[in-house]
CSV table of C-alpha atoms in Angstrom, one decimal:
chain,number,residue,atom,x,y,z
A,291,ALA,CA,108.2,25.5,241.3
A,292,GLY,CA,108.3,28.7,243.4
A,293,ALA,CA,105.6,30.1,241.6
A,294,LEU,CA,103.3,27.2,242.2
A,295,PRO,CA,101.6,26.0,245.7
A,296,SER,CA,104.1,24.4,248.1
A,297,VAL,CA,102.8,20.8,247.5
A,298,VAL,CA,104.3,21.1,244.0
A,299,SER,CA,107.7,20.1,244.2
A,300,GLU,CA,110.5,21.1,241.9
A,301,VAL,CA,111.2,17.4,241.3
A,302,LEU,CA,107.5,16.9,239.7
A,303,VAL,CA,107.9,20.0,237.8
A,304,ALA,CA,111.2,18.7,236.3
A,305,VAL,CA,109.9,15.2,235.5
A,306,LEU,CA,106.5,16.5,234.0
A,307,LEU,CA,108.6,19.1,231.8
A,308,GLY,CA,110.8,16.4,230.7
A,309,ILE,CA,107.6,14.1,229.6
A,310,VAL,CA,106.0,17.1,227.7
A,311,ILE,CA,109.3,17.8,225.8
A,312,ALA,CA,109.9,14.4,225.2
A,313,ASN,CA,106.5,13.8,223.7
A,314,THR,CA,106.1,17.3,221.9
A,315,VAL,CA,109.3,18.7,220.2
A,316,GLY,CA,111.2,15.6,221.0
A,317,VAL,CA,114.8,15.1,222.3
A,318,PRO,CA,117.5,15.7,219.7
A,319,ALA,CA,119.6,12.5,218.9
A,320,ARG,CA,122.9,14.2,220.1
A,321,ALA,CA,121.4,14.8,223.6
A,322,THR,CA,120.4,11.2,224.1
A,323,PRO,CA,123.8,10.1,225.4
A,324,GLY,CA,123.6,12.9,227.9
A,325,VAL,CA,120.1,12.1,229.1
A,326,ARG,CA,121.3,8.5,229.4
A,327,VAL,CA,124.2,9.7,231.9
A,328,ALA,CA,122.0,11.9,233.7
A,329,VAL,CA,119.4,8.9,234.5
A,330,GLN,CA,122.1,6.5,235.4
A,331,ARG,CA,125.3,8.1,236.8
A,332,ILE,CA,124.0,11.5,237.9
A,333,LEU,CA,121.2,9.8,239.8
A,334,ARG,CA,123.5,7.2,241.5
A,335,LEU,CA,125.8,9.7,242.5
A,336,GLY,CA,123.0,11.8,244.1
A,337,ILE,CA,122.1,8.9,246.0
A,338,VAL,CA,125.6,8.0,247.2
A,339,LEU,CA,125.8,11.7,248.5
A,340,LEU,CA,122.7,11.3,250.5
A,341,GLY,CA,124.6,9.0,252.6
A,342,ALA,CA,126.3,12.0,254.1
A,343,ARG,CA,122.8,13.1,255.6
A,344,LEU,CA,122.5,9.8,257.7
A,345,SER,CA,124.4,7.9,260.3
A,346,LEU,CA,124.8,4.3,260.4
A,347,ALA,CA,122.5,4.0,263.4
A,348,ALA,CA,119.9,5.9,261.3
A,349,ILE,CA,120.2,3.6,258.5
A,350,LEU,CA,120.2,0.5,260.6
A,351,ALA,CA,117.0,1.8,262.3
A,352,ILE,CA,115.4,2.3,259.0
A,353,GLY,CA,116.4,-1.0,257.5
A,354,VAL,CA,115.8,-3.2,260.5
A,355,ASP,CA,112.2,-1.9,260.7
A,356,ALA,CA,111.4,-2.1,257.2
A,357,LEU,CA,113.2,-5.7,256.0
A,358,GLY,CA,110.4,-7.8,256.8
A,359,LEU,CA,108.0,-5.4,254.9
A,360,VAL,CA,110.2,-5.4,252.1
A,361,VAL,CA,110.8,-9.0,251.9
A,362,ALA,CA,106.9,-9.8,252.2
A,363,CYS,CA,106.1,-7.2,249.5
A,364,MET,CA,108.8,-8.4,247.1
A,365,THR,CA,107.3,-12.1,247.4
A,366,LEU,CA,103.7,-10.7,247.1
A,367,ALA,CA,104.4,-8.6,244.1
A,368,LEU,CA,106.3,-11.5,242.2
A,369,GLY,CA,103.6,-14.2,243.1
A,370,ALA,CA,100.7,-11.7,242.0
A,371,ALA,CA,102.5,-10.7,238.8
A,372,LEU,CA,103.1,-14.7,238.0
A,373,LEU,CA,99.4,-15.3,238.6
A,374,ALA,CA,98.3,-12.5,236.3
A,375,GLY,CA,100.5,-13.6,233.6
A,376,ARG,CA,98.5,-16.8,233.6
A,377,LEU,CA,95.1,-15.2,233.9
A,378,PHE,CA,95.9,-13.0,230.9
A,379,ALA,CA,97.7,-15.8,229.1
A,380,LEU,CA,101.1,-13.8,228.8
A,381,PRO,CA,104.3,-15.5,228.1
A,382,PRO,CA,105.9,-16.8,231.3
A,383,ARG,CA,109.1,-14.9,230.8
A,384,LEU,CA,107.2,-11.6,230.4
A,385,ALA,CA,105.0,-12.1,233.4
A,386,LEU,CA,108.4,-12.9,235.5
A,387,LEU,CA,110.0,-9.7,233.9
A,388,ILE,CA,107.0,-7.7,235.2
A,389,GLY,CA,107.0,-9.2,238.5
A,390,VAL,CA,110.7,-8.7,239.2
A,391,GLY,CA,110.4,-5.0,237.9
A,392,THR,CA,107.7,-4.5,240.3
A,393,ALA,CA,109.1,-6.4,243.2
A,394,VAL,CA,112.5,-5.4,243.3
A,395,CYS,CA,114.0,-2.4,241.3
A,396,GLY,CA,112.1,-1.6,238.2
A,397,ASN,CA,114.1,-1.4,235.0
A,398,THR,CA,117.5,-2.4,236.4
A,399,ALA,CA,115.9,-5.7,237.9
A,400,ILE,CA,114.4,-6.5,234.3
A,401,VAL,CA,117.7,-6.3,232.4
A,402,ALA,CA,119.4,-8.1,235.0
A,403,THR,CA,116.8,-10.9,234.9
A,404,ALA,CA,116.6,-11.2,231.3
A,405,PRO,CA,119.7,-13.3,230.5
A,406,VAL,CA,118.8,-15.5,233.1
A,407,VAL,CA,115.5,-16.5,231.6
A,408,LYS,CA,116.7,-16.0,228.0
A,409,ALA,CA,114.2,-13.1,227.4
A,410,GLU,CA,113.6,-11.9,223.9
A,411,GLU,CA,114.0,-8.3,223.3
A,412,ARG,CA,110.5,-7.6,222.5
A,413,GLU,CA,109.6,-9.0,226.0
A,414,VAL,CA,112.2,-6.9,227.8
A,415,SER,CA,110.9,-3.9,226.0
A,416,PHE,CA,107.1,-4.7,227.0
A,417,ALA,CA,108.2,-5.1,230.5
A,418,VAL,CA,110.5,-2.0,230.7
A,419,ALA,CA,107.5,0.2,229.3
A,420,THR,CA,104.9,-1.6,231.8
A,421,ILE,CA,107.2,-0.6,234.8
A,422,THR,CA,107.8,2.6,233.4
A,423,LEU,CA,104.2,3.7,233.1
A,424,PHE,CA,103.4,2.7,236.5
A,425,GLY,CA,106.2,4.1,238.2
A,426,THR,CA,105.8,7.5,236.3
A,427,LEU,CA,102.2,7.7,237.6
A,428,ALA,CA,103.3,6.9,241.0
A,429,VAL,CA,105.4,9.9,241.1
A,430,PHE,CA,102.6,11.9,240.7
A,431,VAL,CA,99.9,10.0,242.6
A,432,TYR,CA,101.6,8.8,245.6
A,433,PRO,CA,102.4,12.1,247.3
A,434,PHE,CA,98.8,13.1,246.7
A,435,ILE,CA,97.5,10.1,248.4
A,436,GLY,CA,100.2,10.6,251.2
A,437,ARG,CA,98.9,14.1,251.8
A,438,ALA,CA,95.4,13.2,251.5
A,439,LEU,CA,95.8,10.6,254.3
A,440,GLY,CA,98.3,12.6,256.3
A,441,LEU,CA,100.9,10.1,256.3
A,442,SER,CA,104.1,11.3,258.3
A,443,ASP,CA,107.3,11.4,256.5
A,444,ALA,CA,108.4,8.2,257.7
A,445,ASP,CA,105.5,6.3,256.8
A,446,PHE,CA,105.5,7.8,253.2
A,447,GLY,CA,109.1,7.2,252.8
A,448,THR,CA,108.5,3.6,253.8
A,449,TRP,CA,105.7,3.5,251.4
A,450,ALA,CA,107.3,4.9,248.6
A,451,GLY,CA,110.5,2.9,249.2
A,452,VAL,CA,108.5,-0.3,249.4
A,453,ALA,CA,106.0,0.1,246.8
A,454,VAL,CA,107.2,2.3,243.8
A,455,ASN,CA,109.3,0.4,241.0
A,456,ASP,CA,112.3,1.9,240.0
A,457,THR,CA,115.1,3.8,242.1
A,458,SER,CA,114.7,7.2,240.1
A,459,GLN,CA,110.8,7.1,240.6
A,460,VAL,CA,111.2,6.4,244.3
A,461,VAL,CA,113.5,9.2,244.6
A,462,ALA,CA,111.1,11.4,242.7
A,463,ALA,CA,107.9,10.5,244.6
A,464,SER,CA,109.6,10.8,248.0
A,465,ALA,CA,111.2,13.9,247.3
A,466,ALA,CA,108.1,15.6,245.9
A,467,TYR,CA,106.8,14.8,249.6
A,468,SER,CA,109.7,16.0,251.9
A,469,PRO,CA,113.5,15.7,252.2
A,470,GLU,CA,112.8,13.6,255.4
A,471,ALA,CA,110.4,11.3,253.3
A,472,ARG,CA,113.3,10.9,250.7
A,473,ASP,CA,116.0,9.9,253.3
A,474,VAL,CA,113.9,7.1,254.5
A,475,ALA,CA,112.5,5.9,251.0
A,476,THR,CA,116.2,6.0,249.9
A,477,VAL,CA,117.3,3.4,252.4
A,478,VAL,CA,114.4,1.3,251.9
A,479,LYS,CA,114.8,1.1,248.2
A,480,LEU,CA,118.4,0.3,248.5
A,481,ILE,CA,117.4,-2.6,250.7
A,482,ARG,CA,115.3,-3.8,247.9
A,483,ASN,CA,118.3,-3.2,245.5
A,484,ALA,CA,120.5,-5.1,247.8
A,485,LEU,CA,118.3,-8.0,247.6
A,486,MET,CA,118.1,-8.4,243.8
A,487,ALA,CA,121.3,-10.4,243.5
A,488,PRO,CA,120.2,-13.2,245.8
A,489,LEU,CA,116.7,-13.2,244.2
A,490,ILE,CA,118.3,-13.5,240.8
A,491,VAL,CA,120.1,-16.5,241.9
A,492,LEU,CA,117.0,-18.3,243.1
A,493,ILE,CA,115.4,-17.3,239.8
A,494,ALA,CA,118.2,-19.0,238.0
A,495,TRP,CA,117.8,-22.1,239.9
A,496,TRP,CA,114.0,-22.1,239.7
A,497,TRP,CA,114.2,-21.7,235.8
A,498,GLN,CA,116.9,-24.5,235.5
A,499,ARG,CA,114.5,-26.8,237.1
A,500,GLN,CA,111.9,-25.7,234.5
A,501,GLY,CA,114.4,-27.1,232.1
A,502,THR,CA,115.9,-24.1,230.7
A,503,ALA,CA,119.2,-22.6,231.4
A,504,GLY,CA,120.2,-19.1,231.2
A,505,ASP,CA,123.1,-16.5,231.8
A,506,ALA,CA,122.9,-16.7,235.7
A,507,ARG,CA,126.5,-15.1,236.1
A,508,GLY,CA,125.6,-12.3,233.6
A,509,GLY,CA,122.4,-11.5,235.5
A,510,VAL,CA,123.8,-11.5,239.1
A,511,ARG,CA,126.9,-9.0,237.6
A,512,LYS,CA,124.2,-6.6,236.6
A,513,ALA,CA,122.4,-6.9,239.9
A,514,VAL,CA,125.0,-5.9,242.1
A,515,PRO,CA,124.1,-2.3,243.2
A,516,MET,CA,127.5,-0.7,243.7
A,517,PHE,CA,126.3,2.5,244.7
A,518,VAL,CA,124.6,1.0,247.7
A,519,LEU,CA,128.1,0.6,248.9
A,520,GLY,CA,128.9,4.2,248.1
A,521,PHE,CA,126.0,5.4,250.1
A,522,LEU,CA,127.1,3.4,253.1
A,523,ALA,CA,130.7,4.4,252.8
A,524,LEU,CA,129.4,8.1,253.2
A,525,ALA,CA,127.1,7.1,256.0
A,526,LEU,CA,130.1,5.8,257.6
A,527,LEU,CA,132.2,9.1,257.4
A,528,ARG,CA,129.1,10.7,258.5
A,529,THR,CA,129.2,8.6,261.9
A,530,ALA,CA,133.1,8.8,262.2
A,531,GLY,CA,132.5,12.6,262.1
A,532,ILE,CA,135.0,12.8,259.1
A,533,ILE,CA,132.0,14.4,257.3
A,534,ASP,CA,130.8,17.2,259.8
A,535,ALA,CA,127.3,19.0,259.7
A,536,PRO,CA,128.4,21.8,257.6
A,537,LEU,CA,130.1,19.5,254.9
A,538,ALA,CA,127.0,17.3,255.3
A,539,ALA,CA,124.7,20.4,254.2
A,540,VAL,CA,126.9,21.2,251.1
A,541,LEU,CA,126.8,17.6,249.9
A,542,ASP,CA,123.0,17.5,250.7
A,543,GLU,CA,122.6,20.4,248.2
A,544,VAL,CA,124.7,18.9,245.5
A,545,ALA,CA,122.8,15.8,246.0
A,546,LYS,CA,119.5,17.6,245.3
A,547,VAL,CA,120.8,19.1,242.3
A,548,CYS,CA,122.1,15.8,241.0
A,549,ILE,CA,118.9,14.2,241.8
A,550,LEU,CA,117.0,17.2,239.9
A,551,VAL,CA,118.8,16.9,236.9
A,552,ALA,CA,118.4,13.1,236.7
A,553,LEU,CA,114.7,13.1,237.3
A,554,ALA,CA,114.7,15.6,234.5
A,555,GLY,CA,116.3,13.0,232.5
A,556,VAL,CA,113.5,10.4,233.5
A,557,GLY,CA,110.9,12.6,231.8
A,558,LEU,CA,112.7,13.2,228.8
A,559,SER,CA,113.4,9.4,228.4
A,560,THR,CA,109.3,8.6,228.7
A,561,ARG,CA,107.9,8.0,225.3
A,562,LEU,CA,104.1,7.6,225.8
A,563,ARG,CA,104.0,6.0,222.1
A,564,ASP,CA,106.2,3.2,223.5
A,565,MET,CA,103.7,2.5,226.4
A,566,ARG,CA,100.8,2.4,224.2
A,567,ALA,CA,102.4,-0.5,222.1
A,568,ILE,CA,102.5,-2.8,224.9
A,569,GLY,CA,98.9,-3.9,224.5
A,570,PRO,CA,96.0,-4.4,227.2
A,571,ALA,CA,97.3,-7.9,228.5
A,572,PRO,CA,100.7,-6.6,230.0
A,573,PHE,CA,99.1,-3.4,230.9
A,574,VAL,CA,96.2,-4.9,232.9
A,575,ALA,CA,98.7,-7.5,234.6
A,576,GLY,CA,101.1,-4.7,235.5
A,577,LEU,CA,98.3,-2.5,236.8
A,578,GLY,CA,97.0,-5.2,238.8
A,579,THR,CA,100.5,-6.1,240.4
A,580,ALA,CA,101.3,-2.4,241.0
A,581,ALA,CA,97.9,-1.6,242.6
A,582,LEU,CA,97.7,-4.8,244.9
A,583,LEU,CA,101.4,-4.1,246.1
A,584,ALA,CA,100.6,-0.2,246.7
A,585,ALA,CA,97.4,-1.3,248.5
A,586,LEU,CA,98.6,-3.9,250.8
A,587,SER,CA,101.9,-2.3,251.6
A,588,LEU,CA,100.1,1.0,252.9
A,589,GLY,CA,97.7,-1.0,254.8
A,590,ALA,CA,100.5,-2.9,256.5
A,591,ILE,CA,102.3,0.5,257.2
A,592,LEU,CA,98.9,2.0,258.8
A,593,LEU,CA,98.3,-0.8,260.9
A,594,ARG,CA,101.7,-1.5,262.1
């Protein structure tokens, strides 16, 4: 990254290199568990450590400012996906999974919702592939749009936190913009993550009213984002002065390393052939939902 223009961050280089390697020489089977650990646990560790950069007052200020926009955009994305599903004659469960993946927390939300609606493995795979495709594109496209529009770090961070799908993709897109944008995006995205559990309860209630019962308890258990509590715990220690500025700087560097490793893992986990298998209908439905969410959330941010 140091040999490239400054607008190209090491995060984008890591994701792109991972995609190239995964889709050319491939990832050895013995490395797959390590890649999975990087994408899941190391990423969450990095997010937890980011809490040391922010005080609870800063988190509260960002959260209160963004909460209304987050709820509105989640509702919009879920409704748009269900409508697109009807227009393109998608199975209702697939449309719902694409909706929660776009609205809330990407693949985590899909996996948590699947047992609630008794989704088939094929439907889960199609939804994950759709969300992964548009989230990966967002990592590269959002920073370009943000710089073209001259968005501030706070506005870009809010936009990425509200409109990009998966947590890893939010961190990648915002970190490619600036550390300040990354901080804002992380807080906004964690608000979305925290709203996942009550949303799944509502989905379970609605699905039962349609005459189908699923595993609501299993879905809610998977939806509880424990790393959000870790993030807040470090922010509390920072607020109390237990973590001072020099220690916070060290933890921030460790967080950067964790996030870089995790996002390289995201690239290594991206299989283009899996995305081609989803077919045109889920692709178009996902594209329409993602584009609508991106456009309307950006418009709301610019007009406020």
